Tab-separated table of C-alpha atoms in Angstrom:
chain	number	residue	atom	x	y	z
M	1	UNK	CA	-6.618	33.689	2.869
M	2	UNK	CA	-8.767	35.422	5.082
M	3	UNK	CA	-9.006	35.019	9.176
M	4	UNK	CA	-12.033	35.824	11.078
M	5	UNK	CA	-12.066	39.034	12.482
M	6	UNK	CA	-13.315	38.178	15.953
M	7	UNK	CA	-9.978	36.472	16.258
M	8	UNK	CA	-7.390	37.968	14.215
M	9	UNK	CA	-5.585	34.471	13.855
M	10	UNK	CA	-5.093	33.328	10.102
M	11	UNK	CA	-6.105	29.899	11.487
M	12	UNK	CA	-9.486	31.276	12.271
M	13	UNK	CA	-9.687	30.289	8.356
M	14	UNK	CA	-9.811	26.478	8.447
M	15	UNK	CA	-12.453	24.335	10.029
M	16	UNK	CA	-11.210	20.890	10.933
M	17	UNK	CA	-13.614	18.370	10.368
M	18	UNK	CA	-14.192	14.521	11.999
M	19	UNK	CA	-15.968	12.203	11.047
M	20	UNK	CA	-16.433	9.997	14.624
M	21	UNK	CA	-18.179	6.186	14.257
M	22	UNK	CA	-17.704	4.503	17.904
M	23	UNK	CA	-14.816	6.918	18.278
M	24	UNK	CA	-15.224	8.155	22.086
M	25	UNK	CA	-11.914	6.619	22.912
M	26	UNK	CA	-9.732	8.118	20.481
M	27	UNK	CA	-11.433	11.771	19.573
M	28	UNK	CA	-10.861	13.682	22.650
M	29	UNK	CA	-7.584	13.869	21.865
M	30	UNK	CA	-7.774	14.391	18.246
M	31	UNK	CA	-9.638	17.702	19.119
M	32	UNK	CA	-7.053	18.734	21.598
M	33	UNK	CA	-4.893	18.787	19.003
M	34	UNK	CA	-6.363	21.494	17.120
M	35	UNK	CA	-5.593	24.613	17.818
M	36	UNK	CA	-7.901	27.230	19.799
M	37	UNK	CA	-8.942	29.245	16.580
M	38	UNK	CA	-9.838	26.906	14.227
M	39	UNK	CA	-13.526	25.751	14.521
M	40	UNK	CA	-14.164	22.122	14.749
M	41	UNK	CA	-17.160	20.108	13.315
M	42	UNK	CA	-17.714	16.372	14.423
M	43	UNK	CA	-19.918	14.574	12.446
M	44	UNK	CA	-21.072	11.445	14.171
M	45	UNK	CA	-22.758	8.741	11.754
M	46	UNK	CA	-25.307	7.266	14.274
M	47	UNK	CA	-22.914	5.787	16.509
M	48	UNK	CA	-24.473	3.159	18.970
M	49	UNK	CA	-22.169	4.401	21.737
M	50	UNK	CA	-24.047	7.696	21.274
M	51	UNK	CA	-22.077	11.319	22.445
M	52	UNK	CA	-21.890	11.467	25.769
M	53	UNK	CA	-18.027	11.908	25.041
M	54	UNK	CA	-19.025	15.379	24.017
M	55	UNK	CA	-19.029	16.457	27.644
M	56	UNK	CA	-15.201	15.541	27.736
M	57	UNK	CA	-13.799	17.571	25.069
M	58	UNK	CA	-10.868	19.946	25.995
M	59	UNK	CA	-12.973	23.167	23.795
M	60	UNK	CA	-16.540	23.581	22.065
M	61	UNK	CA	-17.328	21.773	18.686
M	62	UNK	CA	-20.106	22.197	16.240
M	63	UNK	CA	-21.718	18.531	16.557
M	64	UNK	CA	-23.645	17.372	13.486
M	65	UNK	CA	-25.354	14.257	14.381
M	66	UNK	CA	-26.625	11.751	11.527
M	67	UNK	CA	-29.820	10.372	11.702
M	68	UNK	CA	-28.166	6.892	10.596
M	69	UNK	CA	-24.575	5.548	9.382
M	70	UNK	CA	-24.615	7.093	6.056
M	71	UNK	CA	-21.211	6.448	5.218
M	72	UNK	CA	-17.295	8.502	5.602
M	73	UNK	CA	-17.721	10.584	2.661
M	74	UNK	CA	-21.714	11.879	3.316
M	75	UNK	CA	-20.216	12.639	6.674
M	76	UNK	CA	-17.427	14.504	4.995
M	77	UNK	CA	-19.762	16.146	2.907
M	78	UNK	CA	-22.458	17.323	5.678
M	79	UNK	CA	-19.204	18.188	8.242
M	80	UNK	CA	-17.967	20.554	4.969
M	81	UNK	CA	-21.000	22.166	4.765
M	82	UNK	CA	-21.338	23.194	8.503
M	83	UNK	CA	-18.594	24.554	7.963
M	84	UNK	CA	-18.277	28.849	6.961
M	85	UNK	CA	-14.365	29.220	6.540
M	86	UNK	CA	-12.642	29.388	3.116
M	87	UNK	CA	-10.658	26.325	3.984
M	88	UNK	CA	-11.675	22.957	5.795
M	89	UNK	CA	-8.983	20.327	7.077
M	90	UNK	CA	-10.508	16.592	6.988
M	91	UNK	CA	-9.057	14.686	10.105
M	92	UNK	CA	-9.317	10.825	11.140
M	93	UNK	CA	-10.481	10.786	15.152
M	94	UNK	CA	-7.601	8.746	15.213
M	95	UNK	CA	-5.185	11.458	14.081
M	96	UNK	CA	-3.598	13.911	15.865
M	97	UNK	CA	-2.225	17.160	14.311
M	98	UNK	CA	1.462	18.708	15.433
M	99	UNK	CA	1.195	21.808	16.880
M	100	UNK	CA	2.745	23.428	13.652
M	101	UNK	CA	0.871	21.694	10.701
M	102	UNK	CA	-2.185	24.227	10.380
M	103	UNK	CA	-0.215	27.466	10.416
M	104	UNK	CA	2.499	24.918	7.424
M	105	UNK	CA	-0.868	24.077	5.499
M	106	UNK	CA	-2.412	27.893	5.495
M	107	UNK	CA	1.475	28.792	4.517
M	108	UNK	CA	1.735	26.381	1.496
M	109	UNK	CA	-1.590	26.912	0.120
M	110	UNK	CA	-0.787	30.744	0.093
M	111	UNK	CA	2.270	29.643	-2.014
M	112	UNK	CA	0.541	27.435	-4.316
M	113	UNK	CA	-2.825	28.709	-4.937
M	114	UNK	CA	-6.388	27.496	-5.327
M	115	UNK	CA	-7.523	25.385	-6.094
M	116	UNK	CA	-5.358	22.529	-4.772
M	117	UNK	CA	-5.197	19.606	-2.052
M	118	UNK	CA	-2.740	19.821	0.584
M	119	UNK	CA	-1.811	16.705	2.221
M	120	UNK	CA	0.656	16.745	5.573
M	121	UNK	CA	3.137	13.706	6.021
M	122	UNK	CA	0.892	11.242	8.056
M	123	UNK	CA	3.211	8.878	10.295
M	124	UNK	CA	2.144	6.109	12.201
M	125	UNK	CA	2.310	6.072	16.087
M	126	UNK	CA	5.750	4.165	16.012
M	127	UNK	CA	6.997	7.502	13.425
M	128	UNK	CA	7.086	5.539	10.395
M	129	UNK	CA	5.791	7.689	7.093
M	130	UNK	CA	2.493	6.648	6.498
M	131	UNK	CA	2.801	7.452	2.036
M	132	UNK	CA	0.067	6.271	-0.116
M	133	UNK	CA	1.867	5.413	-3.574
M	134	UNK	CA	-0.823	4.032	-5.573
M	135	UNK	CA	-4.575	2.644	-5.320
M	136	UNK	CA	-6.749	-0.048	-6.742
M	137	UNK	CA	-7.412	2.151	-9.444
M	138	UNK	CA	-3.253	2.837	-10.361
M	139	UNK	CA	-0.840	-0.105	-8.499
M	140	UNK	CA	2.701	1.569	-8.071
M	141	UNK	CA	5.034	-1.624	-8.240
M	142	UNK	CA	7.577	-1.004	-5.454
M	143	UNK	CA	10.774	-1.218	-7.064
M	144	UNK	CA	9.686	2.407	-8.531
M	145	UNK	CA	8.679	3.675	-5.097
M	146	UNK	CA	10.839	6.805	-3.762
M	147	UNK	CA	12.414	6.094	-0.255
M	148	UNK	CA	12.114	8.825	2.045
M	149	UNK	CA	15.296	10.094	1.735
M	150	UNK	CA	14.800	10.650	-2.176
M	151	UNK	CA	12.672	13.333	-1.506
M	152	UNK	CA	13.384	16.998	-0.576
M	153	UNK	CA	10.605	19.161	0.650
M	154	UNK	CA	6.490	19.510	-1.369
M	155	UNK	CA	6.140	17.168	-3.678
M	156	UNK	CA	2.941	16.482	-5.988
M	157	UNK	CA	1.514	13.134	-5.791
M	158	UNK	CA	-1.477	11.142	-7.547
M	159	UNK	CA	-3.705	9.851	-4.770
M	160	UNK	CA	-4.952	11.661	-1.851
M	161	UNK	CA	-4.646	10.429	1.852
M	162	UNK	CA	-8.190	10.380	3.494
M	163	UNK	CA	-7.000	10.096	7.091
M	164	UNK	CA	-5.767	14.108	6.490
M	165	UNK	CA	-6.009	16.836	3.920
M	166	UNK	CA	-7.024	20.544	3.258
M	167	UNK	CA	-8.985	21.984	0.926
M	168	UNK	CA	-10.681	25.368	-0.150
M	169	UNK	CA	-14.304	25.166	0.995
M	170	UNK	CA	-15.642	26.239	-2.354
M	171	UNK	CA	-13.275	23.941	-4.612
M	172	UNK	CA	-14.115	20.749	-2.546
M	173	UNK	CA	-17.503	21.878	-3.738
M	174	UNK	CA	-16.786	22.728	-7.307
M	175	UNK	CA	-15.196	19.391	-7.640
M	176	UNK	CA	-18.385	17.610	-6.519
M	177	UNK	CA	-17.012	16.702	-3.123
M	178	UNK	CA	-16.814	12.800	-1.647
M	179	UNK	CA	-19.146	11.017	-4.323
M	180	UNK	CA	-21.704	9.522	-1.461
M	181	UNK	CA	-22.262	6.461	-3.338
M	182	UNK	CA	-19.174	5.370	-2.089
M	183	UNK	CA	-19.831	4.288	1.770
M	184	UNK	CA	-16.636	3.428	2.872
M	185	UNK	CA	-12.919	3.294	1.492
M	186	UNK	CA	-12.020	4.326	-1.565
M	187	UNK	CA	-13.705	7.507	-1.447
M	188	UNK	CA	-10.861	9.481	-1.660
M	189	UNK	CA	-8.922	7.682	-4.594
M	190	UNK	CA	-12.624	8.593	-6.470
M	191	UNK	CA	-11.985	12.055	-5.318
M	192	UNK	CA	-8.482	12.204	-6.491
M	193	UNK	CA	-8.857	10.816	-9.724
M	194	UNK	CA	-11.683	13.397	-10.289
M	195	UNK	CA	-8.911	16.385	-9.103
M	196	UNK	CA	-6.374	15.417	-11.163
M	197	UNK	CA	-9.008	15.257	-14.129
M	198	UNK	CA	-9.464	18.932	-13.327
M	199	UNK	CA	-5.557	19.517	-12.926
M	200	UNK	CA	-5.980	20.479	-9.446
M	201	UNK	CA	-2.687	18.897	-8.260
M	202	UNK	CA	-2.068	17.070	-4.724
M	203	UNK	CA	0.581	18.093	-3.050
M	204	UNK	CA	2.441	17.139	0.201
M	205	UNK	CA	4.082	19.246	2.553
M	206	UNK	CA	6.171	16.979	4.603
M	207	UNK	CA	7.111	19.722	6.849
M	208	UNK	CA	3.194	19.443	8.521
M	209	UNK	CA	3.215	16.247	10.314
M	210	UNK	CA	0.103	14.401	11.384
M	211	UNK	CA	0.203	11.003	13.985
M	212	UNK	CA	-2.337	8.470	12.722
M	213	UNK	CA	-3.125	5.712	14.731
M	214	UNK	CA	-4.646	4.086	12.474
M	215	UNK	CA	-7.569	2.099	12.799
M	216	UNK	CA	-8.971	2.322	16.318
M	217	UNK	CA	-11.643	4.228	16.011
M	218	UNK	CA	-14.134	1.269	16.217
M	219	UNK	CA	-13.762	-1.610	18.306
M	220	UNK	CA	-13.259	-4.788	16.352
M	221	UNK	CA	-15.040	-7.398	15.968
M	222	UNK	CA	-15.792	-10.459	14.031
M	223	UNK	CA	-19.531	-9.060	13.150
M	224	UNK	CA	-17.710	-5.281	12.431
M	225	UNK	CA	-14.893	-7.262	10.906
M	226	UNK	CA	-17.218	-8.575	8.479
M	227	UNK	CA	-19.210	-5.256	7.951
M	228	UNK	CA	-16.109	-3.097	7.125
M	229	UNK	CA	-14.864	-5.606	4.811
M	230	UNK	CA	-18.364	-5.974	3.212
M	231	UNK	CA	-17.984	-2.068	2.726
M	232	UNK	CA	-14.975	-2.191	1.148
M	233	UNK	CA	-15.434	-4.818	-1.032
M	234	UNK	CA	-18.637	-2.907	-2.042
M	235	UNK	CA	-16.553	0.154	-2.784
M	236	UNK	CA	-13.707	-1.447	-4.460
M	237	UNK	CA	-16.076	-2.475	-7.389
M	238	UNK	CA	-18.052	0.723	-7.273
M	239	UNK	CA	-14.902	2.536	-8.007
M	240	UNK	CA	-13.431	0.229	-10.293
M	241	UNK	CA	-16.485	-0.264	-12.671
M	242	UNK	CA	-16.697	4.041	-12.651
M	243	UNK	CA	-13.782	4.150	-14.369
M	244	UNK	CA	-13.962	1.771	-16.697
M	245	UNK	CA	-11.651	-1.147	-14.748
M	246	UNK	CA	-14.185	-3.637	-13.691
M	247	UNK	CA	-13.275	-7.012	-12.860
M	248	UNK	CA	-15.065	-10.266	-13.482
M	249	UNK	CA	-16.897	-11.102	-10.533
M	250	UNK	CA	-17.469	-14.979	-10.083
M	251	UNK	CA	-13.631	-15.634	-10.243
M	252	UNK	CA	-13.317	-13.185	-7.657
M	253	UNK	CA	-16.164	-15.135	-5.336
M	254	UNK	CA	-14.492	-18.469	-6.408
M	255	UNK	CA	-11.461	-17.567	-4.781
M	256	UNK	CA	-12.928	-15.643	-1.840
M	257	UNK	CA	-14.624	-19.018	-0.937
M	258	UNK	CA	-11.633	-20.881	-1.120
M	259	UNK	CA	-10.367	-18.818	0.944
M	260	UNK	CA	-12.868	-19.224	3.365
M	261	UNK	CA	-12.277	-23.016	3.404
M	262	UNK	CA	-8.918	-22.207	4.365
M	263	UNK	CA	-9.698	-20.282	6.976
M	264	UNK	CA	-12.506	-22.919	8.612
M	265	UNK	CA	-10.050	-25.235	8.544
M	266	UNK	CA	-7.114	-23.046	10.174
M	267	UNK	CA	-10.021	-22.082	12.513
M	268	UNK	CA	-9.039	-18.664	12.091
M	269	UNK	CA	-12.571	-16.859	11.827
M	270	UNK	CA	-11.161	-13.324	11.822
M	271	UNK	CA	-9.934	-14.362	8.143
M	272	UNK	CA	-13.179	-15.937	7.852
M	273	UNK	CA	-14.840	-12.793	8.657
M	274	UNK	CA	-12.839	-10.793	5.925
M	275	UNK	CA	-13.208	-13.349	3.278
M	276	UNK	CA	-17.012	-13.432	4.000
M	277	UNK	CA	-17.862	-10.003	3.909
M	278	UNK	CA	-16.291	-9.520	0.965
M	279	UNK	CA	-17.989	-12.226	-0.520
M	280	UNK	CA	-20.926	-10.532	0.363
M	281	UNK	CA	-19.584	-7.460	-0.782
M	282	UNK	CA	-19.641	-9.187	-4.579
M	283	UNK	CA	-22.895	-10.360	-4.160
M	284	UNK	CA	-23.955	-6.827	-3.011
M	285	UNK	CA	-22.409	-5.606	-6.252
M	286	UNK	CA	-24.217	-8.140	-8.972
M	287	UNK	CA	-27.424	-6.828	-7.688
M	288	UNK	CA	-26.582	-2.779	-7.463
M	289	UNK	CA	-26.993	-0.594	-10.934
M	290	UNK	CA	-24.004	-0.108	-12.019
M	291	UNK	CA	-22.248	3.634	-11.997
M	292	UNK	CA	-22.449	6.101	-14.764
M	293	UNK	CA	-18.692	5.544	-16.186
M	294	UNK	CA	-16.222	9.064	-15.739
């Protein structure tokens, strides 16, 4: 690990990296949270709320703004490349780091190595453990899910968190970094499938603690309601058909319309919303070229 000399801090040697999308509300404090010698990049994807939250932050930050929405992971991608440390921390603008978690991350990757991906425990606001135990791609039924208190310090797991991890620069690279077909969700189970492929292992260090809100970054909507879950939807068969798992798609419409019946006639449109865009997110799918399979 190496710190930048101007500083003399071995935290000089990560760059945290957001990825902001309406996110004026939540990302002043998100950068607060970082401490002073670790350069930040924001990479704002063309938000219609614009920057002018820039003028609020607590410190400076590199911003790296997108000439249109291009999705999380191309943001991820661009935000790593501003970046000139050997390691770069992806954070949620929702998320807020503990004052201890950088110097725990630097200290556990100097005990494990590179190439690897460090995750910290993410909790939500109300401290409950935030774990990811599975994905679309590998369902974890939950009568073989570890509690809490059946685990003792790191631990290697199978899927990466997206909302916060650390990486070396040039390995993040190496392994191809977010695949930017992917626009939104699911970007990082792509990206942990294709580390564990290269025995890179993911490890978490529960003694780094991140608080994730969780989901505020954009205001909702029914019309964002509908675009996020079009997004998903879209990504969810990307993924799956990648690897080989692909599911029939007119079932899958079938029963997304009868679940928009359902909804009409509870008059509860922000189900309406979700079943819709994913319906559109099928249709989106029939008419894309399908992914080279890994």
């Amino acid at each position: 690990m190496s710190a930048d000399p101007s500083t003399g801090s071995p935290l000089s040697a990560v760059t945290v990296v957001f990825v902001t999308y309406n996110s004026g509300a939540v990302i002043g404090r998100a950068v607060a949270s970082v401490p002073a010698p670790c350069p930040v990049v924001i990479v704002d994807n063309a938000s219609p709320e614009g920057t002018a939250w820039r003028a609020g932050l607590s410190r400076p930050v590199d911003l790296v703004e997108m000439q249109a929405n291009a999705g999380f992971g191309t943001a991820c991608n661009a935000g790593a490349r501003r970046a000139a440390t050997p390691y770069v921390l992806f954070l949620n603008p929702d998320a807020v780091l503990d004052a201890e978690t950088l110097p725990t991350l630097l200290a556990a990757a100097g005990r494990y190595g590179d190439p690897a991906i460090l995750m910290p425990a993410i909790v939500g606001e109300n401290g409950r453990l935030m774990r990811k135990e599975g994905s679309i791609l590998e369902q974890v039924p939950r009568r073989l899910r570890l509690s809490p208190d059946e685990i003792a310090g790191d631990y290697c797991t199978r899927f990466v968190h997206g909302a916060a991890f650390m990486m070396a620069r040039d390995a993040f690279f190496t392994l191809g970094g977010f695949d930017e077909a992917i626009f939104l969700y699911h970007e990082d189970d792509d990206l942990s499938l294709r580390a564990i492929a290269r025995r890179i292992p993911i490890i978490v260090v529960p003694a780094a603690r991140v608080t994730h809100a969780g989901g505020r970054s954009s205001a909702p909507s029914f019309s964002q309601t509908f675009k996020v879950n079009r997004a998903k939807m879209q990504s969810e068969r990307y993924v799956l058909e990648k690897y080989g798992r692909s599911r029939s798609t007119f079932p899958q419409i079938a029963k997304l319309a009868g679940g928009c019946v359902l909804a009409l006639a509870c008059l509860d449109l922000h189900r309406f919303a979700i079943r819709t865009g994913k319906m559109a997110g099928c249709f989106d799918e029939l008419r894309r070229t399908p992914p080279a399979h890994v």
